[in-house]
Amino acid sequence: MTTIDRMSAEPYYLQLGRIIEGRIRGGEYQPGERLPSESEFCRTFDLSRSTVRETMRSLQEQKRIRMVPRRGAFVASQADSGWMLQVTRGFLETEMDNSRTVETRVLRSGSESLPTDAADALALPAGTVGFVLERVRSLDGQPAVHSINFMPADVGSALQGTLVLEGKQSLNRTLREAGHKIYGARREVAGVGASAETAKLLGLKSGAPVLLIRSTSWGQDGRSFDFHRSFARSDVVTIAVEAQAVDDE
Amino acid sequence: MTTIDRMSAEPYYLQLGRIIEGRIRGGEYQPGERLPSESEFCRTFDLSRSTVRETMRSLQEQKRIRMVPRRGAFVASQADSGWMLQVTRGFLETEMDNSRTVETRVLRSGSESLPTDAADALALPAGTVGFVLERVRSLDGQPAVHSINFMPADVGSALQGTLVLEGKQSLNRTLREAGHKIYGARREVAGVGASAETAKLLGLKSGAPVLLIRSTSWGQDGRSFDFHRSFARSDVVTIAVEAQAVDDE
């Protein structure tokens, strides 16, 4: 569909929405790119301004575009639509691109003996001493994620003396600069009840449902260098996955 | 690392595990392929049989391989490690490849006026009549997922008279055969408390934490043809995402 079908029962604003969505998905309008102005859409499709506005409102609600005051409508980037689990970017990097204020409070950091799940994920013998980093992240002032990262000792040592331990620098970026670049990761998601501790940190009642993400990241050599458990408040942070067809499907 | 380092403090079984993992990730051992026998690993790496067994046990726990009685160890396919959200395959197709018994009970199917979230996701005016399919899926006899699919009326009509409505055929496959092939999908995950109804269907207490997946699928033309809410018991079904680095990261 590339023009408005005047005989269709489908409201014009939805038809226009589909045309624009098709162009976004087809790559004609790229993520981050500014859309044509409302007046241009009015002229091109011979539609009233209120119809075009209704389309924009609906695309914005679906997070396909975002409106910037005095500048117009922009195609949403993946980052705009929350933390995308199928890419290797971290939570902080995503949300900062998203223009949300991220505050990080470091609860503890240092050498500790690794719990079983972390040791298994990192392919280390249970009880090996590793590096632990526990943090609470807030978005625009609201507690959003409680996370505990576990790393092999040599990986953790790259964090000594950095601003990561003060909550002022991205863990992902710092590890990357130290040569630990994520080549792949596996992330399991689950709905769980918040522990008393997590609940307190996230401003919830103990046992309240939260999203648990258990993530293992490895480098190109296949070595796992980070495992984390993150507990997220689904009402504060959107966590999503984009799926794409592959040939054998 | 391609040989066992006899001077290292790292146990041999973990060193061998890393070598095998590296070969799986590097593509030398392909998903579904049979690994060399235990005896071959013993010979190649000059290791005892108990060490090689320990490696296999540990790789199996990490779901990198699966052991088939009398046939040996096989590299796990993605499907073996749960429902992978970054691909477009459905739950049923995944779990059947996984050799788990899937039973589906259809709770309701037919034409209904679409709720707001479904209408928005399908880009239809609120209150449009669409097709609704509500099901409970069990895995090996355990209730695992409660899901409600919403489709535009014309898409749903392709299901009339099919075994999908009796819970005996894959919805994904049937839609695909009717020309509605998933080109892309967006899936949001959240931890939520089960409603009284969902709890009863899944054998949980009301309010117990479950994983909510809200998924919208579209075809190559950009038209959304299916929206579903699925509530999953994380203790019965593993739901995961594999992330891969892309160039700009």
Coordinates of C-alpha atoms in Angstrom, one line a residue, chain B residues 68-207:
Chain B
V68 CA 22.0 -39.5 23.8
P69 CA 22.1 -43.0 25.4
R70 CA 24.2 -45.5 23.4
R71 CA 25.0 -42.8 20.7
G72 CA 27.2 -40.3 22.5
A73 CA 27.3 -36.5 22.9
F74 CA 25.7 -34.1 20.4
V75 CA 26.2 -30.4 20.1
A76 CA 23.0 -28.7 21.4
S77 CA 21.0 -26.8 18.8
Q78 CA 19.5 -23.5 19.8
A79 CA 16.2 -25.3 20.2
D80 CA 17.7 -27.6 22.9
S81 CA 18.3 -24.6 25.1
G82 CA 14.8 -23.4 25.3
W83 CA 12.5 -21.0 23.4
M84 CA 14.8 -18.5 21.8
L85 CA 13.1 -15.1 21.5
Q86 CA 15.4 -13.6 18.9
V87 CA 14.2 -16.0 16.2
T88 CA 10.7 -16.2 14.7
R89 CA 10.0 -19.9 15.5
G90 CA 7.1 -20.6 17.8
F91 CA 7.0 -22.2 21.1
L92 CA 5.5 -25.5 19.9
E93 CA 8.0 -25.9 17.0
T94 CA 10.9 -25.3 19.3
E95 CA 9.8 -27.7 22.0
M96 CA 8.9 -30.5 19.6
D97 CA 12.4 -30.3 18.1
N98 CA 13.5 -30.6 21.7
S99 CA 11.8 -33.9 22.0
R100 CA 9.5 -32.7 24.7
T101 CA 5.9 -33.6 24.7
V102 CA 3.7 -30.6 24.1
E103 CA 0.0 -30.7 24.8
T104 CA -2.3 -27.9 23.9
R105 CA -5.7 -27.2 25.3
V106 CA -7.7 -24.6 23.5
L107 CA -9.8 -22.6 25.9
R108 CA -11.6 -20.4 23.4
S109 CA -11.4 -19.4 19.7
G110 CA -13.5 -17.2 17.5
S111 CA -14.4 -13.6 16.6
E112 CA -14.3 -11.0 19.3
S113 CA -13.8 -7.3 19.6
L114 CA -10.1 -6.7 20.2
P115 CA -8.9 -5.2 23.4
T116 CA -6.9 -1.9 23.2
D117 CA -3.4 -3.4 23.4
A118 CA -4.1 -5.9 20.7
A119 CA -5.8 -3.4 18.4
D120 CA -2.9 -0.9 18.9
A121 CA -0.3 -3.6 18.1
L122 CA -2.2 -4.7 15.0
A123 CA -2.8 -1.1 13.9
L124 CA -6.5 -1.5 14.0
P125 CA -9.1 0.9 15.5
A126 CA -10.0 0.0 19.1
G127 CA -13.0 -2.3 19.2
T128 CA -12.4 -3.8 15.7
V129 CA -13.6 -7.4 15.6
G130 CA -10.7 -9.8 15.3
F131 CA -9.9 -13.4 15.8
V132 CA -9.0 -14.6 19.3
L133 CA -7.3 -17.9 20.3
E134 CA -6.6 -18.7 23.9
R135 CA -4.6 -21.8 24.9
V136 CA -2.7 -23.5 27.6
R137 CA 0.4 -25.5 26.6
S138 CA 1.9 -28.2 28.8
L139 CA 5.4 -29.6 28.5
D140 CA 5.9 -33.2 29.5
G141 CA 2.6 -33.0 31.3
Q142 CA 3.4 -29.8 33.3
P143 CA 1.4 -26.6 32.5
A144 CA 4.0 -24.2 31.1
V145 CA 2.4 -21.3 29.1
H146 CA -1.0 -19.6 29.0
S147 CA -1.3 -17.6 25.8
I148 CA -3.9 -15.4 24.1
N149 CA -3.4 -14.6 20.4
F150 CA -5.2 -11.8 18.6
M151 CA -5.3 -11.6 14.8
P152 CA -7.1 -9.4 12.3
A153 CA -10.4 -11.1 11.2
D154 CA -9.1 -12.1 7.7
V155 CA -6.0 -13.7 9.2
G156 CA -8.0 -15.6 11.7
S157 CA -10.3 -16.9 9.0
A158 CA -7.4 -19.0 7.7
L159 CA -7.7 -21.0 10.9
Q160 CA -11.3 -22.0 10.4
G161 CA -11.7 -25.7 10.2
T162 CA -8.0 -26.4 10.9
L163 CA -6.6 -28.6 13.7
V164 CA -5.1 -25.5 15.3
L165 CA -8.4 -24.9 16.9
E166 CA -8.3 -28.4 18.4
G167 CA -4.8 -27.8 19.7
K168 CA -3.4 -30.4 17.3
Q169 CA -1.4 -28.2 14.9
S170 CA 1.1 -25.4 15.1
L171 CA -0.4 -21.9 14.8
N172 CA 2.8 -20.5 13.3
R173 CA 3.0 -23.2 10.6
T174 CA -0.6 -22.9 9.7
L175 CA -0.5 -19.1 9.3
R176 CA 2.7 -19.5 7.3
E177 CA 1.0 -21.9 4.9
A178 CA -1.8 -19.4 4.6
G179 CA 0.7 -16.8 3.4
H180 CA 1.3 -15.1 6.8
K181 CA 5.0 -15.7 7.2
I182 CA 6.7 -13.9 10.1
Y183 CA 9.3 -11.5 8.7
G184 CA 10.0 -9.8 12.0
A185 CA 8.6 -9.6 15.5
R186 CA 9.0 -7.5 18.6
R187 CA 8.7 -9.2 21.9
E188 CA 8.6 -7.4 25.3
V189 CA 9.4 -9.4 28.4
A190 CA 8.2 -8.6 31.9
G191 CA 7.9 -10.2 35.3
V192 CA 4.3 -10.0 36.5
G193 CA 2.0 -11.5 39.1
A194 CA -0.3 -14.2 37.6
S195 CA -4.0 -13.3 37.5
A196 CA -6.4 -15.6 39.3
E197 CA -7.2 -17.2 35.9
T198 CA -3.7 -17.6 34.7
A199 CA -2.6 -18.9 38.1
K200 CA -5.3 -21.6 38.0
L201 CA -4.4 -22.7 34.5
L202 CA -0.7 -22.9 35.3
G203 CA -1.2 -24.6 38.7
L204 CA 0.1 -21.6 40.7
K205 CA -1.1 -19.4 43.5
S206 CA -2.8 -16.2 42.4
G207 CA -0.2 -13.4 42.2

